[in-house]
Coordinates of C-alpha atoms in Angstrom, one line a residue:
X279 CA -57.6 -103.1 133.0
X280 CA -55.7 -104.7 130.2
X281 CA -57.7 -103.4 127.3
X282 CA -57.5 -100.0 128.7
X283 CA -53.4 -100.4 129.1
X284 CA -53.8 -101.6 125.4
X285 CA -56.2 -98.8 124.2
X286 CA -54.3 -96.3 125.6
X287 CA -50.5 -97.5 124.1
X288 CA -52.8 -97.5 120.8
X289 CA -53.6 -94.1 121.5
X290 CA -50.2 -93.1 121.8
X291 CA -49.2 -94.4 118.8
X292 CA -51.4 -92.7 116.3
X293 CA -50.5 -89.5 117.6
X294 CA -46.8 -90.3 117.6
X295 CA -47.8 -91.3 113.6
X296 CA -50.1 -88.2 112.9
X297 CA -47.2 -85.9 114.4
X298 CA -44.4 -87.8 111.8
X299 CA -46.5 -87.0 109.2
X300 CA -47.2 -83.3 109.9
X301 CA -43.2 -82.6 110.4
X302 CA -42.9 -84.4 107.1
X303 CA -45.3 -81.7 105.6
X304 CA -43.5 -78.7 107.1
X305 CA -40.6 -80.0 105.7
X306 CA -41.7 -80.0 102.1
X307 CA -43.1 -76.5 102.9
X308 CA -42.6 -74.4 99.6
X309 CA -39.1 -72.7 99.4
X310 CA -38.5 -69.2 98.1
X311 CA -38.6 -68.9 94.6
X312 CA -36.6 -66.4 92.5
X313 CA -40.0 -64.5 91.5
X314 CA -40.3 -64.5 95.7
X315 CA -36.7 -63.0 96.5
X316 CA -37.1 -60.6 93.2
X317 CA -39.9 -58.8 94.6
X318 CA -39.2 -58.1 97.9
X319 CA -38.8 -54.5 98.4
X320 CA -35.3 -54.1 99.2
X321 CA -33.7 -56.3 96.7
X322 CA -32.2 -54.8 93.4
X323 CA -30.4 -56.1 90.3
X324 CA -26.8 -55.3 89.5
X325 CA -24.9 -54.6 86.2
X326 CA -21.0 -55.1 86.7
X327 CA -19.2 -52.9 83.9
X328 CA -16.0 -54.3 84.3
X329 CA -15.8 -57.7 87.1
X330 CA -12.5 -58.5 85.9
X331 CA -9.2 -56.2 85.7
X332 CA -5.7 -56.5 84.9
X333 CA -3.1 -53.9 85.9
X334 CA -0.5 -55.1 83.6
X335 CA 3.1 -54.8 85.1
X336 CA 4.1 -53.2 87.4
X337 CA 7.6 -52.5 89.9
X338 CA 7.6 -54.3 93.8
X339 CA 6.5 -51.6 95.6
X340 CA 4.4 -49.5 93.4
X341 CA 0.7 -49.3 94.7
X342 CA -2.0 -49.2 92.5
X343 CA -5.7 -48.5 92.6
X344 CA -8.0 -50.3 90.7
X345 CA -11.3 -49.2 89.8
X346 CA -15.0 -51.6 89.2
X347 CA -17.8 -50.1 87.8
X348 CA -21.6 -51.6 88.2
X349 CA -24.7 -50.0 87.4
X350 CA -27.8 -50.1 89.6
X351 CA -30.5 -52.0 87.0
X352 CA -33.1 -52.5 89.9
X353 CA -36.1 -50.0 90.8
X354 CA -34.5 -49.9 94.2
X355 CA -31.7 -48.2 96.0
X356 CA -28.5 -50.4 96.1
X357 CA -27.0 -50.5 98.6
X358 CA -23.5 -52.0 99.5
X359 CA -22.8 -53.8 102.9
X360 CA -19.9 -54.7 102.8
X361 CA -16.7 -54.9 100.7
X362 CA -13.5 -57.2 101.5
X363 CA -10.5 -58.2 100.0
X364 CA -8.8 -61.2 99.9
X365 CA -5.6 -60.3 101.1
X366 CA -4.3 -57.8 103.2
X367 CA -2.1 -56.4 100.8
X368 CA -5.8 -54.8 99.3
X369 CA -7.2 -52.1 100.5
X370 CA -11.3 -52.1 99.2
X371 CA -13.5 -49.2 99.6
X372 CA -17.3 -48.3 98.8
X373 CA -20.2 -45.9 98.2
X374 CA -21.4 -45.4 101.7
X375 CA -24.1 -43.4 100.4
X376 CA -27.2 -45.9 98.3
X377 CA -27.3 -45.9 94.5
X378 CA -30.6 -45.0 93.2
X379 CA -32.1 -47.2 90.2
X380 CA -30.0 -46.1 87.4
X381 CA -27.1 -44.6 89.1
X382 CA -24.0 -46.0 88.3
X383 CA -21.2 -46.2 90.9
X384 CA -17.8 -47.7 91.6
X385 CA -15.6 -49.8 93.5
X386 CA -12.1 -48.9 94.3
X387 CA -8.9 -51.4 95.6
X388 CA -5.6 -49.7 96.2
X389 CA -3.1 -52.4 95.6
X390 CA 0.1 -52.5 97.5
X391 CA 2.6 -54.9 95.6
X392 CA 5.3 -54.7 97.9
X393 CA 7.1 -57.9 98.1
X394 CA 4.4 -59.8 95.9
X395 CA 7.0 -60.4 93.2
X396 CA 5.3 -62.8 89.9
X397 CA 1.9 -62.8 89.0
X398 CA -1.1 -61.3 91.0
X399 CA -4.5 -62.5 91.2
X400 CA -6.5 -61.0 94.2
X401 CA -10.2 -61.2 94.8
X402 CA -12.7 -58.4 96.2
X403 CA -15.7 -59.6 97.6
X404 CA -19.3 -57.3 97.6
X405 CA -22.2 -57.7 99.3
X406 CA -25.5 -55.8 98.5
X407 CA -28.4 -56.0 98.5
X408 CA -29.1 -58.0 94.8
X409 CA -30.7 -61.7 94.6
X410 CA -27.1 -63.0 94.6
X411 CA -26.3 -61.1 97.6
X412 CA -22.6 -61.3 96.5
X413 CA -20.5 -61.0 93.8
X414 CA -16.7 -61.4 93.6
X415 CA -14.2 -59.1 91.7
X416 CA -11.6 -60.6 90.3
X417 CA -7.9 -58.2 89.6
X418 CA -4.7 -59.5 88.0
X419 CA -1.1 -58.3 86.7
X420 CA 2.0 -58.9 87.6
X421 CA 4.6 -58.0 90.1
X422 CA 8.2 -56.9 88.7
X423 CA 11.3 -56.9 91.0
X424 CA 12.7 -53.6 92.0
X425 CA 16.0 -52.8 89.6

């Protein structure tokens, strides 16, 4: 009776061991690689034509609309989820409709300065569908006080 009490808690151990080991191997299971998330079928590449903007000066109050333009460089539609500001002061806005490979298209953010006096520096964030997912847009000026 003793041996089989020992044989079987031997038992149990191995498999506890052989299980270890196979969660160690599933762990150092392969991760995507770029040439991976490039070629699945609905990802595209991006061309930003102008990331960064400044508006120069400009009066408290004044709205002003600022314009990005990208360029599809993929073989796939583009296609942008989602666009967001930074502050609520920006208003963002997108295509709603994709952008075929080649297509260029734009990004618009209506600025309203009002009571932002000094220097500006506000953010947009996109997300398509690119191998970075998202990109951030960066616009800048500064805010003059009302005469």
């Amino acid at each position: 009776m003793k041996h089989l009490i020992l044989l079987s808690t031997f038992i149990a151990f191995l498999t506890a061991c052989e299980n270890a080991d196979k969660q160690t191997t599933d762990a150092a299971a392969p991760v995507a690689t770029e040439q991976t998330v490039t070629d699945l079928p609905e990802v595209t590449t991006v061309q930003w034509l102008d990331s960064v903007q400044n508006f120069g000066k400009v009066t408290d109050g004044e709205k002003v609309v600022i314009t990005f333009h990208f360029k599809n460089t993929g073989n796939k539609p583009l296609i942008i989820s989602n666009v967001q500001a930074s502050c609520g002061c920006t208003v963002p806005s997108k295509p709603e409709e994709p952008i075929a490979p080649g297509a260029e298209g734009k990004i618009t953010a209506e600025f309203n300065s009002e009571g932002r006096v000094g220097k500006a520096a506000k953010n947009i964030t996109v997300s398509a569908n690119t191998k970075e997912g998202i990109t951030s847009l960066l616009f800048e000026g500064e805010v003059l006080p009302k005469k």
